[in-house]
Amino acid sequence: MKPIHELTPAQHDELLAVLQSVPGNPYEAHEEFVAAVAGTTAPEFLTEVCARIREDREAGRSEAHVVRNCPIDPVVPDLDLDDPIADKYRKKRTFVGEALLALVARLTGTPLMAYGSRNNGDFFTDVIAINKYSGMKTGFSDSELPFHNDRTAHWARADHISLLGMRCPADEVIYTTFVSCRELLRHLDARDQEVLRQPWFTTSFDVFSQATNQSQRSSGAHPILEREHSIRYLETTTTVLPEAPGEAKDALLALKNALVVAEKQRHRMRDGDLLLFANQDGLHSRDRIEILDPDLAATRWLLKTYAFRDRAAADAYADRWQDGVPGRIAD
């Protein structure tokens, strides 16, 4: 994927100075940290890049963007993959990456989102392998991931996802692949689209979600296509309800065929790459193309945020905030 912008060395250093000036620890006092980010003056080039991203999204030109050579923390610690989240709390004492993600969320007008029962309610989470999930179908594994939305089965799903490359082993060929729902619709006829908009489908929660919240087993009935060009689908796990008519299975097969032929965008993350894409208006996957050292590949670490599409979308959940913290969904 071609970056929308690659920071020059001077821009990198200018932005790094801004991010390093932000006080606090987002894992101990999130609201204070985000308020401090809001109090900074963003470099003009970053404001312009984020404006272009907003314009692309609103015009339907693109739902995926890469910004290259972004600042990350000067020391990226090695994490214990038995419990990388707890180890991050112990070892990560600077928060440049978190400040960058919070700043970009503010500049793009996409308020951050978190889940109360996931990663201790953190707004900044990690895409990194956890040993006990090795080979399993979850973002916290060392495996490939089929096309999906994050939290497909959950009733509250982020509109946008941001991924910042913290550690991306250069010799391990791993791609993030994105396909927009607009593109999928081009390969589905009107009848199949109509059927896919009916609540005749269901999706199971992934193994990590089930482990962190005992109530999370299945989504219940839901449509696959929503709104004008949104989609709710986890390949191999979203299925037809037993009571659904036969045409539902035919439409699901048509969607699987559309996924094969639809044009896709692929990106191989580098350290300092910021990848932003639509979660509900598209699907993404993790493709492990060539792994030379499985142990090294497992250390790949992307810092991630979820975000609402705008303030109105965030406010729609205002009565479900956990502990009164805006953006943290009580689930």
Coordinates of C-alpha atoms in Angstrom, one line a residue:
M1 CA 0.0 0.0 0.0
K2 CA 1.5 3.4 -0.9
P3 CA 1.8 5.7 2.1
I4 CA -0.4 8.8 2.0
H5 CA 2.6 10.6 3.6
E6 CA 6.2 9.6 4.6
L7 CA 7.6 11.9 7.3
T8 CA 10.9 13.5 6.5
P9 CA 13.7 13.3 9.1
A10 CA 12.9 16.9 10.2
Q11 CA 9.1 16.1 10.4
H12 CA 9.9 13.0 12.4
D13 CA 12.0 14.9 14.9
E14 CA 9.4 17.7 15.2
L15 CA 6.6 15.3 15.9
L16 CA 8.7 13.3 18.3
A17 CA 9.4 16.4 20.4
V18 CA 5.7 17.1 20.6
L19 CA 4.9 13.5 21.7
Q20 CA 7.7 13.3 24.2
S21 CA 6.3 16.5 25.9
V22 CA 3.1 14.7 26.9
P23 CA 3.2 13.8 30.6
G24 CA 1.5 10.9 32.3
N25 CA 0.8 7.2 31.9
P26 CA -2.2 6.2 29.7
Y27 CA -2.5 2.9 31.5
E28 CA -2.8 4.5 34.9
A29 CA -4.7 7.7 34.1
H30 CA -6.1 7.6 30.6
E31 CA -8.3 10.7 30.7
E32 CA -5.5 12.9 32.0
F33 CA -3.1 11.5 29.3
V34 CA -5.6 12.2 26.5
A35 CA -6.3 15.7 27.9
A36 CA -2.5 16.4 27.8
V37 CA -2.3 15.2 24.2
A38 CA -5.2 17.6 23.3
G39 CA -3.3 20.4 24.9
T40 CA -0.3 20.0 22.5
T41 CA 0.1 21.9 19.3
A42 CA 0.2 19.4 16.4
P43 CA 2.7 20.0 13.6
E44 CA 1.1 21.6 10.6
F45 CA 2.0 18.7 8.3
L46 CA 0.2 16.1 10.5
T47 CA -2.9 18.3 10.7
E48 CA -2.9 18.4 6.9
V49 CA -2.4 14.6 6.6
C50 CA -5.2 13.9 9.0
A51 CA -7.5 16.3 7.1
R52 CA -6.7 14.4 3.8
I53 CA -7.6 11.1 5.6
R54 CA -10.9 12.5 6.8
E55 CA -11.7 13.9 3.3
D56 CA -10.9 10.5 1.7
R57 CA -13.2 8.7 4.1
E58 CA -16.1 11.1 3.6
A59 CA -15.8 11.1 -0.1
G60 CA -15.5 7.3 -0.3
R61 CA -12.2 7.5 -2.0
S62 CA -10.3 5.3 0.4
E63 CA -10.9 3.6 3.8
A64 CA -7.3 2.6 4.3
H65 CA -4.2 4.8 4.7
V66 CA -0.6 4.4 5.7
V67 CA 1.6 7.1 7.3
R68 CA 5.3 6.1 7.2
N69 CA 8.3 6.9 9.4
C70 CA 6.2 7.9 12.5
P71 CA 8.0 8.3 15.8
I72 CA 7.8 5.4 18.2
D73 CA 9.3 5.0 21.7
P74 CA 13.1 5.2 21.8
V75 CA 13.2 1.9 23.8
V76 CA 10.8 -0.8 22.7
P77 CA 11.0 -3.5 25.4
D78 CA 11.1 -7.2 24.8
L79 CA 7.9 -8.6 26.2
D80 CA 7.3 -11.9 28.0
L81 CA 4.8 -13.6 25.6
D82 CA 3.3 -15.6 28.5
D83 CA 1.7 -12.4 29.6
P84 CA 2.8 -9.5 27.4
I85 CA 0.2 -7.1 28.7
A86 CA 1.4 -7.3 32.3
D87 CA 4.9 -7.2 31.1
K88 CA 4.2 -4.0 29.1
Y89 CA 3.0 -2.3 32.3
R90 CA 6.2 -3.2 34.0
K91 CA 8.7 -2.4 31.3
K92 CA 7.2 0.4 29.0
R93 CA 7.9 3.7 30.7
T94 CA 7.6 6.1 27.8
F95 CA 4.4 6.5 25.8
V96 CA 5.3 8.1 22.5
G97 CA 3.3 5.6 20.5
E98 CA 0.2 6.1 22.6
A99 CA 0.5 9.8 22.3
L100 CA 0.7 9.6 18.6
L101 CA -2.4 7.4 18.3
A102 CA -4.3 9.7 20.6
L103 CA -3.2 12.8 18.6
V104 CA -4.2 11.2 15.3
A105 CA -7.6 10.2 16.7
R106 CA -8.2 13.8 17.7
L107 CA -7.1 15.2 14.4
T108 CA -9.2 12.8 12.4
G109 CA -12.2 13.4 14.6
T110 CA -12.6 9.8 15.6
P111 CA -12.9 9.4 19.5
L112 CA -11.1 6.5 21.0
M113 CA -13.0 3.4 22.1
A114 CA -12.2 0.6 24.6
Y115 CA -13.9 -2.5 26.1
G116 CA -14.2 -2.8 29.9
S117 CA -13.6 -6.5 30.0
R118 CA -10.7 -6.5 27.5
N119 CA -7.1 -5.7 28.5
N120 CA -8.2 -4.0 31.7
G121 CA -10.2 -1.5 29.8
D122 CA -7.1 0.0 28.1
F123 CA -7.6 2.3 25.1
F124 CA -4.2 1.3 23.8
T125 CA -3.9 -2.4 23.2
D126 CA -1.4 -4.7 21.6
V127 CA -1.5 -7.0 18.6
I128 CA 1.1 -9.5 19.8
A129 CA 1.3 -13.2 20.1
I130 CA 0.4 -14.7 23.5
N131 CA 1.9 -18.1 24.0
K132 CA -1.3 -19.9 25.2
Y133 CA -3.1 -18.8 22.1
S134 CA -0.5 -20.1 19.7
G135 CA -2.1 -21.4 16.5
M136 CA -5.6 -20.2 17.5
K137 CA -7.9 -17.9 15.5
T138 CA -7.4 -14.7 17.5
G139 CA -5.5 -11.5 17.0
F140 CA -3.4 -12.5 20.0
S141 CA -1.9 -15.5 18.3
D142 CA 1.0 -16.2 16.0
S143 CA -1.3 -17.5 13.3
E144 CA -2.8 -16.2 10.1
L145 CA -6.2 -14.5 10.5
P146 CA -9.1 -14.8 7.9
F147 CA -11.0 -11.8 6.7
H148 CA -12.9 -10.3 9.6
N149 CA -14.0 -7.2 11.5
D150 CA -12.5 -6.8 14.9
R151 CA -15.1 -7.9 17.6
T152 CA -17.4 -9.2 14.9
A153 CA -19.7 -10.9 17.4
H154 CA -19.8 -8.0 19.8
W155 CA -22.8 -5.6 19.9
A156 CA -20.4 -2.6 19.9
R157 CA -17.8 -2.6 17.1
A158 CA -15.3 0.1 16.3
D159 CA -15.7 2.1 13.1
H160 CA -11.9 2.6 12.6
I161 CA -8.7 0.8 13.7
S162 CA -5.2 2.2 13.9
L163 CA -2.1 0.1 14.0
L164 CA 1.4 1.4 14.8
G165 CA 4.4 -0.7 14.1
M166 CA 6.4 -1.0 17.3
R167 CA 8.4 -4.1 16.3
C168 CA 8.1 -5.6 12.9
P169 CA 10.9 -8.1 12.2
A170 CA 12.2 -7.1 8.7
D171 CA 12.8 -10.7 7.4
E172 CA 9.4 -12.1 8.4
V173 CA 6.9 -11.5 5.5
I174 CA 3.6 -10.7 7.1
Y175 CA 0.9 -8.6 5.4
T176 CA -2.3 -6.9 6.6
T177 CA -4.8 -7.2 3.8
F178 CA -7.8 -4.9 3.6
V179 CA -10.9 -5.1 1.3
S180 CA -13.6 -2.4 1.4
C181 CA -17.2 -3.3 1.6
R182 CA -17.9 -0.9 -1.3
E183 CA -15.6 -3.2 -3.4
L184 CA -17.4 -6.3 -2.2
L185 CA -20.8 -4.9 -3.1
R186 CA -19.6 -4.5 -6.7
H187 CA -19.4 -8.3 -6.9
L188 CA -22.8 -9.1 -5.3
D189 CA -26.0 -8.9 -7.1
A190 CA -29.0 -7.0 -5.7
R191 CA -30.8 -10.1 -4.5
D192 CA -27.8 -11.5 -2.6
Q193 CA -27.3 -8.0 -1.0
E194 CA -30.9 -8.0 0.1
V195 CA -30.6 -11.4 1.7
L196 CA -27.4 -10.5 3.4
R197 CA -29.2 -7.6 5.0
Q198 CA -31.5 -9.9 6.9
P199 CA -30.8 -11.2 10.5
W200 CA -30.3 -14.8 9.3
F201 CA -26.7 -15.1 10.4
T202 CA -24.7 -15.6 13.6
T203 CA -21.0 -15.3 14.6
S204 CA -19.1 -17.0 17.5
F205 CA -16.8 -15.0 19.7
D206 CA -13.1 -15.7 19.3
V207 CA -11.2 -17.7 21.9
F208 CA -9.7 -14.6 23.6
S209 CA -13.0 -12.9 24.0
Q210 CA -14.5 -16.1 25.5
A211 CA -11.6 -16.4 27.9
T212 CA -11.9 -12.7 29.1
N213 CA -15.7 -12.6 29.4
Q214 CA -17.8 -15.7 30.2
S215 CA -20.9 -14.2 28.7
Q216 CA -19.4 -13.9 25.3
R217 CA -20.2 -17.0 23.3
S218 CA -22.3 -16.0 20.3
S219 CA -23.5 -12.8 18.7
G220 CA -27.1 -14.0 18.2
A221 CA -28.9 -13.3 15.0
H222 CA -27.5 -10.5 12.9
P223 CA -27.4 -9.3 9.2
I224 CA -24.0 -9.4 7.4
L225 CA -24.6 -6.2 5.4
E226 CA -25.6 -3.1 7.4
R227 CA -26.2 0.6 6.6
E228 CA -25.1 1.6 3.1
H229 CA -21.8 -0.1 2.9
S230 CA -21.0 -1.7 6.2
I231 CA -20.3 -5.4 6.8
R232 CA -20.3 -7.7 9.8
Y233 CA -18.5 -10.9 9.0
L234 CA -15.8 -13.3 10.3
E235 CA -14.7 -15.8 7.6
T236 CA -15.1 -19.4 8.7
T237 CA -17.1 -18.4 11.8
T238 CA -20.1 -16.4 10.6
T239 CA -22.7 -18.9 9.7
V240 CA -26.3 -19.3 8.7
L241 CA -28.9 -19.8 11.4
P242 CA -30.6 -23.2 11.4
E243 CA -34.0 -21.6 10.9
A244 CA -32.9 -19.3 8.0
P245 CA -34.2 -20.0 4.5
G246 CA -32.0 -21.7 1.9
E247 CA -31.4 -18.5 0.1
A248 CA -29.3 -17.3 3.1
K249 CA -26.8 -20.0 2.5
D250 CA -26.6 -19.1 -1.2
A251 CA -26.0 -15.5 -0.4
L252 CA -23.3 -16.4 2.1
L253 CA -21.6 -18.5 -0.6
A254 CA -21.9 -15.5 -3.0
L255 CA -20.1 -13.3 -0.4
K256 CA -17.3 -15.9 -0.1
N257 CA -16.9 -15.8 -3.9
A258 CA -16.9 -12.0 -3.9
L259 CA -14.1 -12.0 -1.3
V260 CA -12.0 -14.1 -3.7
V261 CA -12.3 -11.7 -6.7
A262 CA -12.6 -8.3 -5.0
E263 CA -9.7 -5.9 -5.3
K264 CA -7.6 -5.8 -2.1
Q265 CA -5.0 -3.5 -0.5
R266 CA -2.1 -5.2 1.2
H267 CA 0.5 -3.7 3.5
R268 CA 3.6 -5.1 5.1
M269 CA 4.2 -3.2 8.3
R270 CA 7.5 -1.6 9.2
D271 CA 8.6 -0.1 12.5
G272 CA 7.0 3.4 12.6
D273 CA 4.3 2.6 10.1
L274 CA 0.8 3.9 11.0
L275 CA -1.9 1.9 9.3
L276 CA -5.5 3.2 9.6
F277 CA -8.5 1.5 8.1
A278 CA -12.2 1.1 8.4
N279 CA -13.4 -1.8 10.7
Q280 CA -17.1 -1.8 9.8
D281 CA -16.9 -0.6 6.2
G282 CA -14.4 -3.3 5.3
L283 CA -12.7 -6.5 6.3
H284 CA -9.1 -7.2 7.0
S285 CA -6.8 -10.3 7.4
R286 CA -3.3 -11.3 8.6
D287 CA -1.4 -13.2 5.9
R288 CA 1.9 -14.9 6.9
I289 CA 3.6 -15.2 3.5
E290 CA 7.1 -16.3 4.5
I291 CA 8.2 -17.0 8.1
L292 CA 11.9 -17.7 8.5
D293 CA 12.1 -17.6 12.3
P294 CA 8.8 -18.4 14.0
D295 CA 10.1 -17.3 17.4
L296 CA 11.2 -14.0 16.0
A297 CA 7.9 -13.5 14.1
A298 CA 6.0 -14.0 17.3
T299 CA 7.6 -10.9 18.7
R300 CA 5.9 -8.7 16.1
W301 CA 4.2 -5.9 18.1
L302 CA 1.6 -3.5 16.8
L303 CA 0.1 -0.9 19.1
K304 CA -3.6 -0.6 18.3
T305 CA -6.6 1.7 19.0
Y306 CA -10.3 1.4 18.2
A307 CA -12.2 4.5 17.4
F308 CA -15.8 5.7 16.7
R309 CA -16.4 7.3 13.3
D310 CA -17.3 10.7 14.9
R311 CA -18.6 12.2 18.2
A312 CA -22.2 11.4 17.4
A313 CA -21.4 7.7 17.1
A314 CA -19.5 7.8 20.4
D315 CA -22.4 9.6 22.1
A316 CA -24.8 6.9 21.0
Y317 CA -23.2 4.7 23.6
A318 CA -23.1 7.3 26.4
D319 CA -25.4 5.3 28.6
R320 CA -23.1 2.3 28.4
W321 CA -19.8 3.8 29.5
Q322 CA -18.0 1.8 32.1
D323 CA -17.2 3.8 35.3
G324 CA -18.4 6.9 33.5
V325 CA -15.2 7.0 31.3
P326 CA -16.2 8.2 27.8
G327 CA -15.5 5.7 25.1
R328 CA -15.0 2.7 27.5
I329 CA -17.8 0.3 26.7
A330 CA -19.2 -1.7 29.6
D331 CA -19.5 -5.2 28.2

